[in-house]
Amino acid sequence: MANLGRIERDIQRFQTSYLREALKEPINFWGLAGFAVAAAYSFSVIPLLLAIIAECVYLMVVPNLPAYRSLVQRRERERMAAQAKAAREKLIKSFTPREREAVEYLRWLKGKIQDNYKKFTGSSVLPSNLQMLDQRWEDFVDLLDVYRRRKQHLKSINRQAVHNQLAQAYRAAENATDEKTKRIQQTNVEILKRRIASFDEIERSVKLVEGQLQSIENFFSYLNDEIVTMSTPEKFSLLDFEQLSDSIAMTKQMLDATADEVGQLDAYNREMGNYELLPEANR
């Protein structure tokens, strides 16, 4: 029953979104305005009654038309794409000059590859795998952002302070005079050991992302070299794009798996008052 109720709510939300879009359509606004003007000039309520009837028919028919729904969906995709593009450009502006240089060079190289493909193959249409270079460039920007933030996170962590706490906890557990105190200190030891293991995991993720960024850069350079020697579009289809795509997907999965560890480290340090172990931005 709970699932049925959720499905009904989703359907209602789905229907409401199309209804809301239909209400905001210029043709609806100007249609109602036309009836209002007619009522004002004729000093009659008949145009207003006709407007109500027309509006009811409009709202019952138009939001349910497959063509209109496709139009609304296309608008939403375009809006989200524009929003994502604006957010990514804003993100790039926050990069260091060296990072921005790497991003802009790869953007330039992407355009050069696509232009050279058309030039050397005589084709006016880009193949689907070459169109995916736009996505690979976006992946590069997103991964670079993760890389720089995690690297800064590691730089901000005082590893020595954590190791000192671990050594103190070991000694406290060994010198405990009662079982209760010993168990508490042993628990503290295990927590600190897990934190150090988390540091190592984050460090491994940074190295993995660094390697992935280099792979994307090298792949773009490789494509640029290969396209110059191509004479037909068929030869381009033999190039392996899937390996890079699979590698990026694997890297993103790994980052998702370690995202909780980064958050847990910050939350633990904040809770324990170990502000010196937090990145400066999160203190």
Tab-separated table of C-alpha atoms in Angstrom:
chain	number	residue	atom	x	y	z
A	1	MET	CA	0.000	0.000	0.000
A	2	ALA	CA	2.860	2.360	0.790
A	3	ASN	CA	4.371	1.752	-2.648
A	4	LEU	CA	0.992	2.347	-4.289
A	5	GLY	CA	0.626	5.646	-2.470
A	6	ARG	CA	4.096	6.736	-3.524
A	7	ILE	CA	3.360	5.828	-7.138
A	8	GLU	CA	0.138	7.837	-7.029
A	9	ARG	CA	2.017	10.839	-5.629
A	10	ASP	CA	4.652	10.536	-8.353
A	11	ILE	CA	1.947	10.411	-11.024
A	12	GLN	CA	0.254	13.448	-9.506
A	13	ARG	CA	3.544	15.357	-9.437
A	14	PHE	CA	4.214	14.292	-13.021
A	15	GLN	CA	0.805	15.548	-14.168
A	16	THR	CA	1.106	18.793	-12.208
A	17	SER	CA	4.414	19.721	-13.842
A	18	TYR	CA	2.864	19.639	-17.327
A	19	LEU	CA	-0.172	21.551	-16.106
A	20	ARG	CA	2.058	24.216	-14.601
A	21	GLU	CA	4.037	24.546	-17.819
A	22	ALA	CA	0.839	24.830	-19.850
A	23	LEU	CA	-0.361	27.660	-17.620
A	24	LYS	CA	2.878	29.576	-18.244
A	25	GLU	CA	2.721	29.267	-22.029
A	26	PRO	CA	2.612	32.665	-23.819
A	27	ILE	CA	-0.250	31.467	-26.017
A	28	ASN	CA	-2.330	30.831	-22.896
A	29	PHE	CA	-1.538	34.245	-21.461
A	30	TRP	CA	-2.288	36.138	-24.656
A	31	GLY	CA	-5.435	34.098	-25.242
A	32	LEU	CA	-6.809	35.073	-21.833
A	33	ALA	CA	-5.731	38.661	-22.422
A	34	GLY	CA	-7.647	38.665	-25.705
A	35	PHE	CA	-10.837	37.521	-24.002
A	36	ALA	CA	-10.355	40.183	-21.314
A	37	VAL	CA	-9.964	42.915	-23.938
A	38	ALA	CA	-13.062	41.661	-25.751
A	39	ALA	CA	-15.034	41.771	-22.502
A	40	ALA	CA	-13.843	45.306	-21.801
A	41	TYR	CA	-14.798	46.594	-25.242
A	42	SER	CA	-18.141	44.800	-25.400
A	43	PHE	CA	-19.131	45.511	-21.797
A	44	SER	CA	-20.264	41.885	-21.638
A	45	VAL	CA	-19.393	38.931	-19.422
A	46	ILE	CA	-19.843	36.506	-22.305
A	47	PRO	CA	-16.161	36.732	-23.394
A	48	LEU	CA	-15.148	36.002	-19.802
A	49	LEU	CA	-17.392	32.940	-19.686
A	50	LEU	CA	-15.950	31.796	-22.999
A	51	ALA	CA	-12.460	32.367	-21.569
A	52	ILE	CA	-13.212	30.115	-18.596
A	53	ILE	CA	-14.553	27.377	-20.871
A	54	ALA	CA	-11.612	27.688	-23.267
A	55	GLU	CA	-9.138	27.634	-20.391
A	56	CYS	CA	-10.681	24.482	-18.925
A	57	VAL	CA	-10.554	22.738	-22.300
A	58	TYR	CA	-6.990	23.960	-22.846
A	59	LEU	CA	-5.802	22.668	-19.464
A	60	MET	CA	-7.519	19.316	-19.937
A	61	VAL	CA	-6.207	18.722	-23.450
A	62	VAL	CA	-2.812	20.381	-23.953
A	63	PRO	CA	-0.906	19.000	-20.893
A	64	ASN	CA	-1.886	15.472	-21.951
A	65	LEU	CA	-0.764	15.757	-25.565
A	66	PRO	CA	2.318	13.571	-26.248
A	67	ALA	CA	3.789	16.269	-28.484
A	68	TYR	CA	3.439	18.894	-25.757
A	69	ARG	CA	4.957	16.608	-23.145
A	70	SER	CA	7.909	15.962	-25.433
A	71	LEU	CA	8.310	19.721	-25.825
A	72	VAL	CA	8.289	20.247	-22.051
A	73	GLN	CA	10.791	17.439	-21.527
A	74	ARG	CA	13.110	18.890	-24.169
A	75	ARG	CA	12.913	22.312	-22.543
A	76	GLU	CA	13.731	20.802	-19.163
A	77	ARG	CA	16.727	18.925	-20.549
A	78	GLU	CA	17.979	22.099	-22.209
A	79	ARG	CA	17.458	24.073	-19.007
A	80	MET	CA	19.341	21.513	-16.928
A	81	ALA	CA	22.144	21.336	-19.492
A	82	ALA	CA	22.500	25.127	-19.490
A	83	GLN	CA	22.441	25.162	-15.702
A	84	ALA	CA	25.123	22.468	-15.509
A	85	LYS	CA	27.256	24.315	-18.063
A	86	ALA	CA	27.014	27.569	-16.122
A	87	ALA	CA	27.900	25.788	-12.877
A	88	ARG	CA	30.901	24.111	-14.507
A	89	GLU	CA	32.176	27.394	-15.951
A	90	LYS	CA	31.815	28.983	-12.519
A	91	LEU	CA	33.736	26.070	-11.043
A	92	ILE	CA	36.541	26.506	-13.576
A	93	LYS	CA	36.901	30.154	-12.555
A	94	SER	CA	37.612	28.986	-8.999
A	95	PHE	CA	40.572	26.874	-10.166
A	96	THR	CA	44.159	28.005	-9.835
A	97	PRO	CA	45.777	29.513	-12.968
A	98	ARG	CA	47.643	26.267	-13.613
A	99	GLU	CA	44.463	24.205	-13.300
A	100	ARG	CA	42.542	26.565	-15.577
A	101	GLU	CA	45.335	26.334	-18.123
A	102	ALA	CA	45.029	22.531	-18.187
A	103	VAL	CA	41.243	22.739	-18.573
A	104	GLU	CA	41.355	25.335	-21.338
A	105	TYR	CA	44.082	23.476	-23.226
A	106	LEU	CA	41.995	20.318	-23.199
A	107	ARG	CA	38.951	22.295	-24.349
A	108	TRP	CA	40.992	23.726	-27.227
A	109	LEU	CA	42.361	20.285	-28.108
A	110	LYS	CA	38.840	18.838	-28.111
A	111	GLY	CA	37.705	21.429	-30.630
A	112	LYS	CA	40.800	20.862	-32.735
A	113	ILE	CA	40.178	17.103	-32.846
A	114	GLN	CA	36.588	17.576	-33.961
A	115	ASP	CA	37.566	20.137	-36.605
A	116	ASN	CA	40.386	17.961	-37.917
A	117	TYR	CA	38.073	14.973	-38.189
A	118	LYS	CA	35.810	16.895	-40.553
A	119	LYS	CA	38.802	18.284	-42.421
A	120	PHE	CA	40.704	15.047	-43.007
A	121	THR	CA	37.776	12.666	-43.494
A	122	GLY	CA	35.602	15.031	-45.514
A	123	SER	CA	32.652	14.219	-43.271
A	124	SER	CA	30.294	16.937	-42.072
A	125	VAL	CA	28.869	14.825	-39.233
A	126	LEU	CA	30.782	13.818	-36.120
A	127	PRO	CA	30.482	10.158	-35.066
A	128	SER	CA	28.851	9.464	-31.718
A	129	ASN	CA	32.095	8.481	-30.008
A	130	LEU	CA	33.737	11.738	-31.076
A	131	GLN	CA	30.752	13.708	-29.806
A	132	MET	CA	31.392	12.044	-26.442
A	133	LEU	CA	34.610	14.034	-26.165
A	134	ASP	CA	32.446	16.807	-24.727
A	135	GLN	CA	31.465	14.449	-21.903
A	136	ARG	CA	35.065	13.344	-21.396
A	137	TRP	CA	36.116	16.987	-21.086
A	138	GLU	CA	33.399	17.544	-18.484
A	139	ASP	CA	34.630	14.437	-16.664
A	140	PHE	CA	38.101	15.958	-16.641
A	141	VAL	CA	36.805	19.166	-15.042
A	142	ASP	CA	34.787	17.289	-12.426
A	143	LEU	CA	37.640	14.927	-11.561
A	144	LEU	CA	40.102	17.806	-11.372
A	145	ASP	CA	37.822	19.506	-8.860
A	146	VAL	CA	37.666	16.345	-6.736
A	147	TYR	CA	41.419	15.890	-7.031
A	148	ARG	CA	42.317	19.382	-5.878
A	149	ARG	CA	39.842	19.326	-2.978
A	150	ARG	CA	40.986	15.941	-1.702
A	151	LYS	CA	44.612	16.850	-2.103
A	152	GLN	CA	44.010	20.016	-0.101
A	153	HIS	CA	42.165	17.915	2.463
A	154	LEU	CA	45.204	15.684	2.876
A	155	LYS	CA	47.517	18.677	3.176
A	156	SER	CA	45.314	20.111	5.901
A	157	ILE	CA	45.300	16.908	7.966
A	158	ASN	CA	47.810	16.764	10.790
A	159	ARG	CA	48.793	13.114	10.501
A	160	GLN	CA	51.437	13.403	13.177
A	161	ALA	CA	48.855	14.606	15.689
A	162	VAL	CA	46.710	11.549	14.981
A	163	HIS	CA	49.703	9.217	15.322
A	164	ASN	CA	50.586	10.916	18.612
A	165	GLN	CA	47.034	10.374	19.850
A	166	LEU	CA	47.272	6.722	18.840
A	167	ALA	CA	50.543	6.272	20.736
A	168	GLN	CA	49.016	7.897	23.812
A	169	ALA	CA	45.954	5.661	23.562
A	170	TYR	CA	48.187	2.564	23.328
A	171	ARG	CA	50.073	3.603	26.455
A	172	ALA	CA	46.874	4.454	28.303
A	173	ALA	CA	45.426	1.030	27.474
A	174	GLU	CA	48.589	-0.745	28.625
A	175	ASN	CA	48.771	1.242	31.861
A	176	ALA	CA	45.065	1.050	32.678
A	177	THR	CA	44.464	-0.058	36.268
A	178	ASP	CA	40.937	-1.380	35.741
A	179	GLU	CA	39.110	-3.275	33.019
A	180	LYS	CA	36.625	-0.488	32.247
A	181	THR	CA	39.337	2.093	31.563
A	182	LYS	CA	41.261	-0.423	29.493
A	183	ARG	CA	38.232	-1.160	27.291
A	184	ILE	CA	37.639	2.552	26.735
A	185	GLN	CA	41.240	3.120	25.671
A	186	GLN	CA	41.212	0.027	23.443
A	187	THR	CA	38.113	1.403	21.721
A	188	ASN	CA	39.922	4.702	21.245
A	189	VAL	CA	42.866	2.823	19.727
A	190	GLU	CA	40.611	1.091	17.206
A	191	ILE	CA	38.945	4.370	16.235
A	192	LEU	CA	42.290	6.080	15.684
A	193	LYS	CA	43.557	3.124	13.647
A	194	ARG	CA	40.482	3.348	11.427
A	195	ARG	CA	41.061	7.062	10.971
A	196	ILE	CA	44.627	6.458	9.847
A	197	ALA	CA	43.364	3.781	7.471
A	198	SER	CA	40.882	6.334	6.118
A	199	PHE	CA	43.723	8.772	5.526
A	200	ASP	CA	45.507	6.102	3.506
A	201	GLU	CA	42.352	5.344	1.523
A	202	ILE	CA	41.868	9.004	0.655
A	203	GLU	CA	45.518	9.252	-0.354
A	204	ARG	CA	45.090	6.267	-2.673
A	205	SER	CA	42.012	7.890	-4.198
A	206	VAL	CA	43.999	11.061	-4.899
A	207	LYS	CA	46.673	9.066	-6.714
A	208	LEU	CA	44.030	7.187	-8.695
A	209	VAL	CA	42.302	10.408	-9.778
A	210	GLU	CA	45.654	11.921	-10.708
A	211	GLY	CA	46.325	8.940	-12.962
A	212	GLN	CA	42.852	9.225	-14.480
A	213	LEU	CA	43.377	12.896	-15.287
A	214	GLN	CA	46.624	12.033	-17.030
A	215	SER	CA	44.847	9.280	-18.986
A	216	ILE	CA	42.247	11.729	-20.291
A	217	GLU	CA	44.928	14.221	-21.327
A	218	ASN	CA	46.963	11.513	-23.045
A	219	PHE	CA	43.896	10.134	-24.820
A	220	PHE	CA	43.031	13.542	-26.256
A	221	SER	CA	46.606	13.973	-27.485
A	222	TYR	CA	46.537	10.473	-28.978
A	223	LEU	CA	43.310	11.226	-30.852
A	224	ASN	CA	44.746	14.445	-32.204
A	225	ASP	CA	47.757	12.564	-33.571
A	226	GLU	CA	45.674	9.745	-35.048
A	227	ILE	CA	43.120	11.918	-36.814
A	228	VAL	CA	45.809	13.648	-38.852
A	229	THR	CA	46.655	10.309	-40.511
A	230	MET	CA	43.057	9.220	-41.174
A	231	SER	CA	41.522	9.351	-44.612
A	232	THR	CA	38.123	7.729	-44.003
A	233	PRO	CA	35.590	7.814	-41.161
A	234	GLU	CA	35.672	4.002	-40.988
A	235	LYS	CA	39.225	4.018	-39.668
A	236	PHE	CA	38.209	6.308	-36.838
A	237	SER	CA	35.580	3.836	-35.661
A	238	LEU	CA	38.364	1.368	-34.870
A	239	LEU	CA	39.760	3.570	-32.099
A	240	ASP	CA	38.984	2.375	-28.592
A	241	PHE	CA	36.877	4.859	-26.649
A	242	GLU	CA	35.270	2.313	-24.339
A	243	GLN	CA	38.401	1.672	-22.321
A	244	LEU	CA	38.639	5.312	-21.263
A	245	SER	CA	34.907	5.497	-20.529
A	246	ASP	CA	35.060	2.354	-18.386
A	247	SER	CA	38.106	3.664	-16.553
A	248	ILE	CA	36.381	6.962	-15.741
A	249	ALA	CA	33.273	5.123	-14.551
A	250	MET	CA	35.413	2.952	-12.266
A	251	THR	CA	37.159	6.018	-10.850
A	252	LYS	CA	33.841	7.710	-10.115
A	253	GLN	CA	32.595	4.592	-8.331
A	254	MET	CA	35.709	4.574	-6.190
A	255	LEU	CA	35.227	8.244	-5.343
A	256	ASP	CA	31.629	7.584	-4.347
A	257	ALA	CA	32.820	4.746	-2.116
A	258	THR	CA	35.331	6.974	-0.310
A	259	ALA	CA	33.145	10.095	-0.112
A	260	ASP	CA	31.626	8.899	3.156
A	261	GLU	CA	35.066	8.468	4.675
A	262	VAL	CA	35.978	12.068	3.913
A	263	GLY	CA	32.748	13.278	5.484
A	264	GLN	CA	33.135	11.003	8.502
A	265	LEU	CA	36.630	12.294	9.152
A	266	ASP	CA	35.440	15.879	9.190
A	267	ALA	CA	32.408	15.048	11.336
A	268	TYR	CA	34.498	13.119	13.855
A	269	ASN	CA	37.121	15.839	14.170
A	270	ARG	CA	34.461	18.506	14.570
A	271	GLU	CA	32.618	16.473	17.200
A	272	MET	CA	35.784	15.764	19.183
A	273	GLY	CA	36.941	19.374	18.955
A	274	ASN	CA	40.040	18.420	16.961
A	275	TYR	CA	39.771	21.508	14.799
A	276	GLU	CA	43.467	21.436	13.983
A	277	LEU	CA	42.807	18.230	12.027
A	278	LEU	CA	40.111	19.793	9.855
A	279	PRO	CA	40.690	21.431	6.483
A	280	GLU	CA	40.604	25.186	6.985
A	281	ALA	CA	37.428	25.592	4.901
A	282	ASN	CA	35.509	23.212	7.190
A	283	ARG	CA	36.585	24.546	10.575
